[in-house]
Amino acid sequence: MPTILVIDDEPDIREVMRFALESAEFRVLEAGHADEARKLLASDQPDLILLDWMLPGRSGLELAQQLKQNPKTRGLPIIMISARGEEEDRVKGLDTGADDYIAKPFSPREMIARTKAVLRRAKPSEPADEIEIGGLRIDNIGHRVSANGRPVEVAPTEYRLLHFFMTHADRAFSRSQLLDQVWGDQVYVEERTVDVHVRRLRKALEPTRHDGLLQTVRGVGYRFSDKT
């Protein structure tokens, strides 16, 4: 049952939204302002946020910007809701990183349809069973790595690191992003730990000359690519 966080300062509107969402078999959390929402997010992770633009104190627009800047909530889908229905306002809302925009007044059916559509888009695709880049192959079913047909021995952490890189090839990642994605938010380790495991992974790939696929991006972190 997907969880939806409704952030709106009007209790009557929240009640209508809650009824419609629960009727569509969603679990609903509610917050009346930005600070209350942040407290909820510290203890519960919803699948999507329905966020009113005009909140008391910190606006919904400001809250959306902060959530999109935080690595832990950056990927959380947001639908902005506002009585400001002009094109300029819709563009401004979407530019903050919101995934959709609903202008008030809206029907509960429209809200449910848009919520389901955004959740479908946000659902991660199934990882490929096998990926090959530059002659380096990772078999996610057999949990094996090979280079030009030769087996490569890698430790479990290096395997997870390599799998993440190969499923996100040609993109640069900072050390903190790699910690979040490979080690997880609940593991408290230093960013330099990433460097240690990158060195170990490169050493494992060195005999087959695939260590060059793991590139250092100056001032950013690391990238996995067969392009120079």
Short mmCIF file of C-alpha atoms in Angstrom, two decimals:
data_model
loop_
_atom_site.label_atom_id
_atom_site.label_comp_id
_atom_site.label_asym_id
_atom_site.label_seq_id
_atom_site.Cartn_x
_atom_site.Cartn_y
_atom_site.Cartn_z
CA MET A 1 0.00 0.00 0.00
CA PRO A 2 1.77 3.21 -1.16
CA THR A 3 2.01 6.01 1.39
CA ILE A 4 1.07 9.57 0.42
CA LEU A 5 2.02 12.60 2.52
CA VAL A 6 -0.55 15.40 2.19
CA ILE A 7 0.79 18.84 3.17
CA ASP A 8 -1.93 21.49 3.28
CA ASP A 9 -2.81 24.04 5.96
CA GLU A 10 -6.60 23.71 5.43
CA PRO A 11 -8.04 20.77 7.46
CA ASP A 12 -11.18 20.56 5.29
CA ILE A 13 -9.13 20.12 2.12
CA ARG A 14 -6.89 17.55 3.81
CA GLU A 15 -9.99 15.61 4.88
CA VAL A 16 -11.33 15.49 1.30
CA MET A 17 -7.93 14.42 -0.02
CA ARG A 18 -7.54 11.78 2.69
CA PHE A 19 -10.96 10.28 1.95
CA ALA A 20 -10.25 10.09 -1.79
CA LEU A 21 -6.77 8.63 -1.30
CA GLU A 22 -7.86 6.04 1.26
CA SER A 23 -10.75 5.05 -1.02
CA ALA A 24 -8.12 4.38 -3.69
CA GLU A 25 -6.24 2.19 -1.18
CA PHE A 26 -3.42 4.60 -0.30
CA ARG A 27 -2.05 5.05 3.19
CA VAL A 28 -2.20 8.75 4.12
CA LEU A 29 -0.02 10.95 6.33
CA GLU A 30 -0.98 14.58 7.00
CA ALA A 31 0.89 17.78 7.82
CA GLY A 32 -0.44 21.32 8.15
CA HIS A 33 2.83 23.17 7.58
CA ALA A 34 6.43 22.64 6.45
CA ASP A 35 7.97 22.05 9.89
CA GLU A 36 5.37 19.39 10.72
CA ALA A 37 6.10 17.74 7.36
CA ARG A 38 9.84 17.65 8.03
CA LYS A 39 9.25 15.95 11.40
CA LEU A 40 7.10 13.31 9.70
CA LEU A 41 9.75 12.76 7.03
CA ALA A 42 12.36 12.15 9.72
CA SER A 43 10.44 9.11 10.96
CA ASP A 44 8.43 7.94 7.93
CA GLN A 45 9.25 7.70 4.24
CA PRO A 46 6.23 8.26 1.99
CA ASP A 47 6.11 7.21 -1.65
CA LEU A 48 4.84 10.61 -2.83
CA ILE A 49 4.04 14.08 -1.48
CA LEU A 50 0.99 16.17 -2.37
CA LEU A 51 2.24 19.64 -1.48
CA ASP A 52 0.23 22.85 -1.29
CA TRP A 53 2.12 25.92 -2.54
CA MET A 54 0.67 28.42 -0.04
CA LEU A 55 1.65 27.19 3.40
CA PRO A 56 2.00 29.34 6.53
CA GLY A 57 5.60 30.24 7.33
CA ARG A 58 7.79 28.39 4.86
CA SER A 59 5.99 28.03 1.52
CA GLY A 60 5.46 24.76 -0.29
CA LEU A 61 7.77 26.01 -3.00
CA GLU A 62 10.60 26.51 -0.49
CA LEU A 63 9.96 23.10 1.07
CA ALA A 64 10.06 21.41 -2.36
CA GLN A 65 13.40 23.07 -3.11
CA GLN A 66 14.86 21.90 0.20
CA LEU A 67 13.62 18.33 -0.29
CA LYS A 68 15.13 18.17 -3.78
CA GLN A 69 18.48 19.43 -2.46
CA ASN A 70 18.64 16.78 0.27
CA PRO A 71 20.17 13.47 -0.96
CA LYS A 72 17.82 11.49 1.30
CA THR A 73 14.63 13.03 -0.14
CA ARG A 74 15.83 14.06 -3.62
CA GLY A 75 14.13 11.13 -5.31
CA LEU A 76 10.80 11.56 -3.50
CA PRO A 77 8.08 12.43 -6.06
CA ILE A 78 6.22 15.69 -5.41
CA ILE A 79 2.96 16.94 -6.88
CA MET A 80 2.53 20.66 -6.31
CA ILE A 81 -1.02 21.85 -5.61
CA SER A 82 -1.98 25.51 -5.89
CA ALA A 83 -4.77 27.95 -6.70
CA ARG A 84 -2.16 29.71 -8.84
CA GLY A 85 -3.00 28.16 -12.18
CA GLU A 86 -1.21 30.51 -14.55
CA GLU A 87 1.38 29.00 -16.89
CA GLU A 88 4.20 30.97 -15.23
CA ASP A 89 3.25 29.55 -11.83
CA ARG A 90 3.05 25.99 -13.16
CA VAL A 91 6.47 26.36 -14.75
CA LYS A 92 7.90 27.80 -11.53
CA GLY A 93 6.51 24.88 -9.54
CA LEU A 94 7.91 22.30 -11.95
CA ASP A 95 11.27 24.09 -12.03
CA THR A 96 11.69 23.42 -8.30
CA GLY A 97 11.78 19.73 -9.13
CA ALA A 98 8.09 18.94 -8.65
CA ASP A 99 6.96 16.00 -10.80
CA ASP A 100 3.51 17.38 -11.56
CA TYR A 101 1.27 20.36 -10.85
CA ILE A 102 -2.45 20.41 -10.02
CA ALA A 103 -4.37 23.68 -10.07
CA LYS A 104 -7.16 24.27 -7.54
CA PRO A 105 -10.03 23.58 -7.66
CA PHE A 106 -9.45 20.00 -8.74
CA SER A 107 -11.55 16.85 -8.65
CA PRO A 108 -10.55 13.93 -6.40
CA ARG A 109 -10.54 11.72 -9.52
CA GLU A 110 -7.95 13.95 -11.18
CA MET A 111 -5.80 13.92 -8.04
CA ILE A 112 -5.89 10.12 -7.86
CA ALA A 113 -5.15 9.74 -11.57
CA ARG A 114 -2.17 12.09 -11.40
CA THR A 115 -0.89 10.45 -8.21
CA LYS A 116 -0.97 7.01 -9.82
CA ALA A 117 0.70 8.34 -12.98
CA VAL A 118 3.59 9.93 -11.06
CA LEU A 119 4.06 6.79 -8.97
CA ARG A 120 4.25 4.70 -12.15
CA ARG A 121 6.92 7.00 -13.58
CA ALA A 122 8.87 6.97 -10.33
CA LYS A 123 8.89 3.18 -10.03
CA PRO A 124 12.43 1.94 -10.70
CA SER A 125 12.88 -0.42 -13.59
CA GLU A 126 14.08 -3.95 -12.92
CA PRO A 127 17.88 -4.19 -13.13
CA ALA A 128 19.25 -6.17 -16.06
CA ASP A 129 20.42 -9.70 -15.25
CA GLU A 130 23.68 -9.09 -17.11
CA ILE A 131 25.51 -5.91 -18.10
CA GLU A 132 28.63 -5.65 -20.23
CA ILE A 133 30.74 -2.53 -20.73
CA GLY A 134 34.07 -2.54 -22.52
CA GLY A 135 34.44 -6.30 -22.19
CA LEU A 136 33.68 -6.27 -18.45
CA ARG A 137 30.56 -8.27 -17.59
CA ILE A 138 28.59 -8.46 -14.36
CA ASP A 139 26.08 -11.27 -13.83
CA ASN A 140 23.56 -10.15 -11.23
CA ILE A 141 21.88 -13.57 -11.07
CA GLY A 142 25.03 -15.61 -10.60
CA HIS A 143 26.74 -12.81 -8.66
CA ARG A 144 29.82 -13.14 -10.91
CA VAL A 145 32.17 -10.72 -12.63
CA SER A 146 34.18 -11.58 -15.73
CA ALA A 147 36.51 -9.70 -18.06
CA ASN A 148 36.87 -10.88 -21.65
CA GLY A 149 35.51 -14.24 -20.52
CA ARG A 150 37.92 -14.57 -17.59
CA PRO A 151 36.50 -14.65 -14.04
CA VAL A 152 37.36 -11.70 -11.79
CA GLU A 153 37.29 -12.13 -8.03
CA VAL A 154 35.80 -9.17 -6.14
CA ALA A 155 34.76 -8.83 -2.50
CA PRO A 156 31.07 -8.26 -1.65
CA THR A 157 31.39 -4.50 -1.11
CA GLU A 158 33.39 -4.06 -4.31
CA TYR A 159 30.74 -6.11 -6.15
CA ARG A 160 27.96 -3.79 -4.95
CA LEU A 161 30.06 -0.77 -5.89
CA LEU A 162 30.79 -2.18 -9.36
CA HIS A 163 27.13 -3.12 -9.90
CA PHE A 164 26.01 0.41 -9.04
CA PHE A 165 28.61 1.94 -11.36
CA MET A 166 27.74 -0.36 -14.26
CA THR A 167 24.02 0.25 -13.90
CA HIS A 168 24.70 4.03 -13.87
CA ALA A 169 27.46 4.21 -16.47
CA ASP A 170 28.82 7.52 -17.78
CA ARG A 171 27.49 9.46 -14.78
CA ALA A 172 29.72 11.13 -12.21
CA PHE A 173 28.94 10.55 -8.53
CA SER A 174 30.28 12.24 -5.43
CA ARG A 175 31.58 10.19 -2.52
CA SER A 176 28.53 11.06 -0.41
CA GLN A 177 26.19 9.92 -3.20
CA LEU A 178 28.05 6.63 -3.46
CA LEU A 179 27.83 6.15 0.31
CA ASP A 180 24.05 6.66 0.18
CA GLN A 181 23.53 4.38 -2.81
CA VAL A 182 25.96 1.55 -2.04
CA TRP A 183 26.34 1.56 1.74
CA GLY A 184 22.89 2.90 2.62
CA ASP A 185 21.66 5.79 4.74
CA GLN A 186 21.90 3.85 7.99
CA VAL A 187 25.62 3.10 7.72
CA TYR A 188 27.84 5.74 9.26
CA VAL A 189 31.20 5.59 7.49
CA GLU A 190 33.64 8.24 6.35
CA GLU A 191 33.56 9.45 2.76
CA ARG A 192 37.19 8.38 2.33
CA THR A 193 35.99 4.79 2.77
CA VAL A 194 34.78 5.09 -0.81
CA ASP A 195 38.35 5.76 -1.96
CA VAL A 196 39.59 2.61 -0.22
CA HIS A 197 37.05 0.39 -1.98
CA VAL A 198 37.59 2.11 -5.33
CA ARG A 199 41.31 1.31 -5.03
CA ARG A 200 40.50 -2.31 -4.20
CA LEU A 201 38.12 -2.55 -7.13
CA ARG A 202 40.69 -1.07 -9.50
CA LYS A 203 43.29 -3.54 -8.24
CA ALA A 204 40.91 -6.44 -8.94
CA LEU A 205 40.32 -5.14 -12.49
CA GLU A 206 43.97 -4.30 -13.16
CA PRO A 207 45.14 -7.73 -14.45
CA THR A 208 42.66 -7.52 -17.36
CA ARG A 209 43.30 -3.80 -17.87
CA HIS A 210 39.74 -2.81 -17.02
CA ASP A 211 40.76 -0.61 -14.10
CA GLY A 212 40.74 2.39 -16.45
CA LEU A 213 36.94 2.12 -16.74
CA LEU A 214 36.70 3.45 -13.19
CA GLN A 215 37.59 7.09 -13.73
CA THR A 216 38.35 9.81 -11.20
CA VAL A 217 36.42 13.00 -11.87
CA ARG A 218 38.41 15.88 -10.39
CA GLY A 219 36.41 17.94 -7.91
CA VAL A 220 33.44 15.55 -8.04
CA GLY A 221 34.21 11.90 -7.35
CA TYR A 222 34.08 8.91 -9.69
CA ARG A 223 32.56 7.78 -12.97
CA PHE A 224 32.40 4.39 -14.70
CA SER A 225 32.75 4.66 -18.47
CA ASP A 226 34.44 3.12 -21.49
CA LYS A 227 34.68 6.59 -23.02
CA THR A 228 37.82 8.65 -22.49
#
